[in-house]
Amino acid sequence: MGVSYDTIRFIDGVAEILDQRALPGKIIYVKCRNAEDIFDAISKMKIRGAPAIGIAGAFGVYLGAAASKARDFKGFKREVKKISAYLASSRPTARNLFWALERMEKTSRALESGSKKDALAGLLAEAMKILEEDKAICREIGEAGNGLIKKGARILTHCNAGSLATGGYGTALGVIARAGNKIKMVYVDETRPVLQGARLTAWELSALGIPATLICDNAAASLMSRGKIDAVIVGADRIAANGDTANKIGTYSLAVSAKYHNIPFYIAAPVSTFDLSISGGEYIPIEERSADEVRKVMGKLITLKDMPVLNPAFDVTPRHLIGAIITEYGVIERPGTGKIKRMIEGK
Ligand code: MRU
C-alpha cells in the first residue's frame, strides 16, 4: 500500500506541501501561494529529496509567473527567468531542482503568442507533467532495480529516497517496494542531523508492510562485518558525468564500508539527477546547513549553544565504490563516463 499522502499537490491555484518536518507525528499541509512560499518550503526542508524539490520548484515558477504584471511576452519570459534564478538559490546540491527549473524556462521560451492566461496554462501543465512523470519514472526505477534484489535480501538504506522524496513511490524505496516480499529486512539509518531515516523512511516502510529495523548511523559497518547486510541501496542528489554521486552525508562512509565487506552498493535515481556538465564529483556544490541542525535534535539542544559545528548536508561517493546506478532507462553496472553517456544519449 504505502503512505497514502501526497508529497505535493496542486489544488485551486495553491501548491500544498506535506510538511516533512512534522512527520511522522503530524500531517500538516503547508499552502504555498507564491514563489516565496515555495522557496521557504524548499530551503527549510518542509519538502526535501531531490525529485520532490524539483517538482516544488516547477510549481514555484508557475506561482511566480501567475503574479507577473508583465505586459508582453518578452517581459513575461524575463520574469520567468528571474523567478527561476531565485528558486534555484533555495538549495544548491540536488540537480533535479535545476533540471525542473530549466524545463519551466524552456516552456516559457517556447511561448510566442496568445494571452497571459494561455501562457500560465502552459506553465501549469508543464509543472503537472513533471509531477506525473516523476511518479511513472519511480515505478520504472523500481522495475529496473528488481532484478538486483535476491530473495531473502537484507538491505541497508540511508536518508529517505521514498515517496516523500519524489512525486510518489520513491527511488531507492521504489526498488525495495517493488521487491516486496523478497525483502527479509531493511535496516534504516536514522540519518542525523535531521533524521530523515528515523522519521520518514521508517514510516514509509511500515506503511508498505516491509520489515524494517532502525539503526544508529554508526552501527552500519558493524552490521556489515557481522554478515547482516546483503546490499546497500540509496538515492542521489546529483550524479556527475563519470558516475560520482552526491547523496545525504554519511552515504560515502557506507560505500567505503560496503566495499571493504564486499557488499554491493547501489544508487537509484532518475535521469534528471545526472549532471553531464560536470566531469566528476569534485565539482558538485555541497550545501552547508545551519549549525543548529547539529546542535539540536528535534529542536532540543544537546550540546553547548555556541558549540562550533560543521554541517555539510551531502557527501560524494566516487564511482568506483558504486556497483550500479539504477535509472528508469535501466541499470548501469560499474558506472563510468562512456556507459552513462551511451545510456542517456541512446534514449
Ligand atoms: O537533505 P535532503 O533530505 O533533501 O536529502 C535527500 C537525500 O539525500 C536523498 O537521498 C536524495 O535526495 C534522493 S531522494 C529520491
XYZ file of C-alpha atoms and ligand atoms in Angstrom:
362
model
C 0.000 0.000 0.000
C 2.435 2.654 1.176
C 1.988 6.122 2.594
C -1.349 7.447 1.343
C -0.479 11.144 1.484
C 0.622 13.247 -1.474
C 4.064 14.791 -1.055
C 2.848 17.770 -3.070
C -0.493 18.510 -4.714
C -1.975 21.428 -6.579
C -5.499 22.486 -5.654
C -7.362 25.651 -6.663
C -4.293 27.658 -7.587
C -2.347 26.640 -4.474
C 0.555 24.172 -4.137
C 0.039 22.166 -0.965
C 3.124 20.595 0.541
C 3.118 17.882 3.196
C 5.364 19.402 5.877
C 8.011 16.710 6.335
C 9.445 18.418 9.409
C 6.363 17.371 11.368
C 6.387 13.712 10.280
C 5.630 11.114 11.360
C 3.779 12.715 14.276
C 1.590 15.218 12.455
C 0.080 15.513 8.998
C 0.232 19.188 8.085
C -0.176 20.580 4.579
C 1.538 23.940 4.033
C -0.216 26.131 1.481
C 2.186 27.752 -0.996
C 0.547 30.664 -2.827
C 3.622 32.272 -4.413
C 7.250 31.657 -5.352
C 8.413 32.941 -1.945
C 6.355 30.277 -0.140
C 7.928 27.601 -2.336
C 11.427 28.998 -1.710
C 10.730 28.870 2.024
C 9.377 25.298 1.834
C 12.447 24.056 -0.060
C 15.092 25.908 1.950
C 13.558 24.951 5.310
C 13.073 21.352 4.141
C 9.298 21.278 4.538
C 9.723 19.423 1.264
C 13.009 17.650 0.597
C 14.513 14.903 -1.529
C 15.937 15.701 -4.968
C 12.982 14.861 -7.252
C 10.446 16.384 -4.835
C 12.207 19.727 -4.658
C 12.383 19.763 -8.460
C 8.611 19.338 -8.595
C 8.107 22.043 -5.957
C 10.397 24.368 -7.920
C 8.308 23.838 -11.061
C 5.128 24.858 -9.212
C 7.065 27.798 -7.766
C 7.792 29.062 -11.285
C 4.110 28.830 -12.165
C 3.031 30.629 -8.961
C 5.626 33.363 -9.506
C 4.553 33.790 -13.137
C 0.887 33.949 -12.111
C 1.717 37.081 -10.093
C 3.544 38.691 -13.033
C 2.407 42.130 -14.157
C 4.366 41.895 -17.426
C 2.529 43.439 -20.363
C 4.094 41.458 -23.194
C 5.660 38.048 -23.810
C 9.177 39.416 -23.684
C 8.604 40.833 -20.214
C 6.830 37.662 -19.109
C 9.721 35.457 -20.215
C 12.177 37.779 -18.477
C 10.213 37.426 -15.259
C 10.057 33.636 -15.518
C 13.849 33.656 -15.866
C 14.134 35.821 -12.758
C 11.775 33.650 -10.692
C 13.642 30.566 -11.807
C 17.011 32.065 -10.758
C 15.514 32.989 -7.392
C 14.169 29.460 -6.783
C 17.491 27.980 -7.919
C 19.109 29.671 -4.924
C 16.911 27.786 -2.414
C 19.212 24.716 -2.195
C 22.378 24.091 -4.209
C 23.044 20.352 -4.483
C 20.094 18.455 -5.984
C 20.384 18.534 -9.761
C 16.646 17.818 -10.158
C 15.757 21.307 -8.933
C 17.794 22.976 -11.697
C 16.571 20.436 -14.240
C 12.919 21.215 -13.439
C 13.524 24.977 -13.463
C 15.219 24.677 -16.850
C 12.192 22.771 -18.157
C 9.864 25.514 -16.959
C 12.040 28.188 -18.556
C 12.101 26.251 -21.806
C 8.300 26.086 -21.730
C 8.105 29.844 -21.276
C 10.660 30.446 -24.053
C 8.531 28.415 -26.460
C 5.596 30.805 -25.946
C 5.204 33.025 -28.940
C 1.677 34.317 -28.885
C -1.608 34.105 -27.032
C -2.855 35.556 -23.795
C -1.240 35.587 -20.370
C -3.921 33.076 -19.418
C -2.683 30.672 -22.127
C 0.930 31.180 -21.065
C 0.086 30.371 -17.453
C -1.931 27.343 -18.503
C 1.162 26.130 -20.389
C 3.393 26.563 -17.337
C 0.939 24.849 -15.016
C 0.546 21.967 -17.456
C 4.345 21.555 -17.536
C 4.592 21.526 -13.716
C 1.805 18.926 -13.520
C 3.593 16.900 -16.187
C 6.842 16.954 -14.186
C 4.921 15.664 -11.153
C 3.078 12.917 -13.039
C 6.157 11.843 -14.994
C 8.118 11.502 -11.769
C 5.574 9.056 -10.373
C 5.874 6.903 -13.512
C 9.686 7.159 -13.529
C 9.867 5.890 -9.942
C 7.841 2.816 -10.933
C 10.279 2.200 -13.805
C 13.259 2.549 -11.454
C 11.608 0.015 -9.134
C 11.135 -2.353 -12.049
C 14.701 -1.894 -13.319
C 16.228 -2.483 -9.889
C 14.137 -5.502 -9.008
C 16.499 -7.901 -10.776
C 19.299 -6.908 -8.399
C 17.364 -7.970 -5.300
C 17.666 -11.574 -4.230
C 15.076 -13.499 -2.245
C 15.621 -13.066 1.486
C 17.669 -9.882 0.969
C 18.658 -7.724 3.900
C 19.059 -4.188 2.617
C 20.588 -1.130 4.235
C 19.323 2.312 3.248
C 20.200 5.850 4.270
C 18.170 9.064 4.457
C 14.819 8.963 2.663
C 14.535 8.140 -1.025
C 10.886 7.138 -0.813
C 7.568 8.526 -1.943
C 8.109 11.577 0.277
C 11.286 12.452 -1.616
C 9.616 12.151 -5.029
C 6.238 12.611 -6.716
C 5.351 9.211 -5.261
C 6.711 5.638 -4.799
C 10.365 6.614 -4.426
C 13.680 5.662 -5.982
C 15.685 3.502 -3.538
C 12.458 2.713 -1.669
C 10.769 2.183 -5.048
C 13.195 -0.688 -5.687
C 12.525 -2.032 -2.196
C 8.732 -1.672 -2.578
C 8.821 -3.467 -5.946
C 10.909 -6.294 -4.489
C 8.182 -6.646 -1.832
C 8.238 -9.974 -0.061
C 11.676 -10.873 -1.429
C 12.947 -8.468 1.242
C 13.716 -10.053 4.576
C 14.731 -6.843 6.328
C 15.502 -3.214 5.609
C 17.963 -1.631 8.011
C 17.213 2.069 8.192
C 19.960 4.515 9.131
C 18.426 7.146 11.386
C 20.323 9.810 9.329
C 21.497 12.612 11.549
C 21.206 15.536 11.701
C 17.546 15.813 10.724
C 16.637 12.131 10.935
C 15.027 11.502 7.552
C 15.614 7.756 8.095
C 14.049 7.533 11.547
C 11.162 9.887 10.819
C 10.361 9.303 7.146
C 11.827 6.042 5.824
C 10.739 4.100 8.907
C 7.215 5.499 8.481
C 7.077 4.668 4.783
C 8.361 1.110 5.218
C 5.890 0.482 7.988
C 3.046 1.714 5.733
C 4.330 -0.609 2.980
C 4.338 -3.548 5.396
C 8.030 -4.226 4.728
C 10.049 -5.457 7.717
C 12.296 -2.634 8.878
C 14.752 -2.065 11.708
C 16.069 1.337 12.700
C 19.793 1.645 13.444
C 22.092 4.458 14.510
C 24.157 5.690 11.575
C 27.327 4.480 13.269
C 26.049 0.875 13.532
C 26.173 0.211 9.776
C 29.768 -1.036 9.408
C 29.381 -3.333 12.393
C 26.242 -4.916 10.891
C 28.117 -5.436 7.635
C 31.005 -7.143 9.424
C 28.532 -9.465 11.147
C 27.103 -10.590 7.790
C 23.722 -8.926 8.291
C 23.634 -6.793 5.138
C 23.345 -8.168 1.575
C 23.143 -4.857 -0.300
C 23.045 -1.101 0.232
C 20.560 0.987 -1.812
C 20.373 4.753 -1.580
C 19.129 7.657 -3.674
C 21.124 10.530 -5.161
C 21.068 14.303 -5.327
C 23.464 14.794 -8.215
C 25.429 12.371 -10.362
C 28.415 13.678 -12.308
C 29.158 12.566 -15.887
C 31.592 9.901 -14.633
C 29.150 8.432 -12.070
C 30.495 10.096 -8.897
C 27.379 10.623 -6.795
C 26.342 13.169 -4.181
C 23.814 11.956 -1.626
C 22.995 12.578 2.027
C 26.003 12.988 4.312
C 27.064 9.538 5.517
C 26.500 7.829 2.177
C 30.225 7.871 1.360
C 31.178 6.074 4.566
C 28.532 3.426 3.824
C 30.028 2.910 0.361
C 33.553 2.581 1.797
C 32.348 0.062 4.387
C 30.346 -1.857 1.780
C 33.414 -2.121 -0.480
C 35.538 -3.368 2.444
C 32.956 -6.035 3.253
C 32.339 -6.958 -0.388
C 28.689 -5.897 -0.258
C 27.065 -4.438 -3.405
C 26.343 -0.714 -3.201
C 23.600 0.655 -5.464
C 22.320 4.124 -6.324
C 18.727 4.508 -7.529
C 17.930 7.796 -9.266
C 16.065 9.279 -12.219
C 17.998 10.510 -15.247
C 17.124 14.080 -14.172
C 19.650 13.656 -11.327
C 22.581 13.373 -13.774
C 24.628 16.484 -14.407
C 26.613 15.789 -17.555
C 28.067 19.292 -17.477
C 30.463 18.276 -14.703
C 33.063 15.607 -15.290
C 33.444 14.456 -11.690
C 32.125 14.685 -8.147
C 34.664 17.316 -7.100
C 32.550 19.882 -8.984
C 29.284 19.103 -7.179
C 28.290 22.019 -4.905
C 27.780 20.699 -1.397
C 25.239 22.501 0.752
C 26.366 23.580 4.205
C 23.364 23.830 6.526
C 22.841 25.584 9.826
C 24.851 24.695 12.927
C 21.683 24.331 14.975
C 20.642 21.265 12.966
C 23.599 19.510 14.623
C 23.473 21.234 17.989
C 19.865 20.223 18.395
C 17.832 17.054 17.979
C 14.193 17.759 17.154
C 14.626 21.291 18.479
C 16.252 20.229 21.752
C 19.761 21.497 22.442
C 22.173 18.582 23.008
C 25.464 20.470 23.268
C 26.726 23.949 24.107
C 24.523 26.540 22.438
C 27.525 28.116 20.706
C 29.488 24.917 20.000
C 31.304 25.266 16.641
C 29.782 22.900 14.091
C 30.406 21.616 10.581
C 27.226 20.580 8.822
C 27.709 19.529 5.194
C 24.339 18.123 4.072
C 25.790 15.826 1.388
C 28.928 13.923 0.505
C 30.277 12.473 -2.716
C 30.733 8.759 -3.311
C 33.338 8.084 -6.009
C 32.095 5.930 -8.857
C 34.498 3.047 -8.211
C 32.614 2.317 -4.966
C 29.276 2.089 -6.809
C 28.206 -1.349 -8.061
C 25.369 0.015 -10.196
C 23.195 3.050 -10.825
C 19.546 2.127 -11.298
C 17.587 4.533 -13.521
C 14.316 4.490 -15.436
C 16.355 3.686 -18.553
C 17.875 0.610 -16.946
C 20.814 -0.422 -14.772
C 24.344 0.861 -15.370
C 26.746 -1.553 -13.757
C 30.153 -0.246 -12.674
C 29.269 3.247 -13.944
C 31.712 5.376 -15.911
C 31.573 8.303 -18.330
C 31.152 6.214 -21.517
C 28.392 3.967 -20.179
C 26.472 6.905 -18.709
C 26.711 8.957 -21.887
C 25.585 5.996 -24.001
C 22.632 5.301 -21.726
C 21.400 8.878 -21.573
C 22.069 9.830 -25.170
C 20.974 6.445 -26.519
C 17.399 7.263 -25.485
O 18.556 16.918 2.564
P 17.558 16.028 1.901
O 16.629 15.337 2.828
O 16.832 16.753 0.775
O 18.444 14.911 1.210
C 17.814 13.928 0.465
C 18.711 12.846 0.004
O 19.901 12.877 0.185
C 18.064 11.751 -0.790
O 18.735 10.550 -0.603
C 18.104 12.110 -2.273
O 17.580 13.384 -2.488
C 17.382 11.141 -3.106
S 15.648 11.252 -2.936
C 14.912 10.224 -4.037
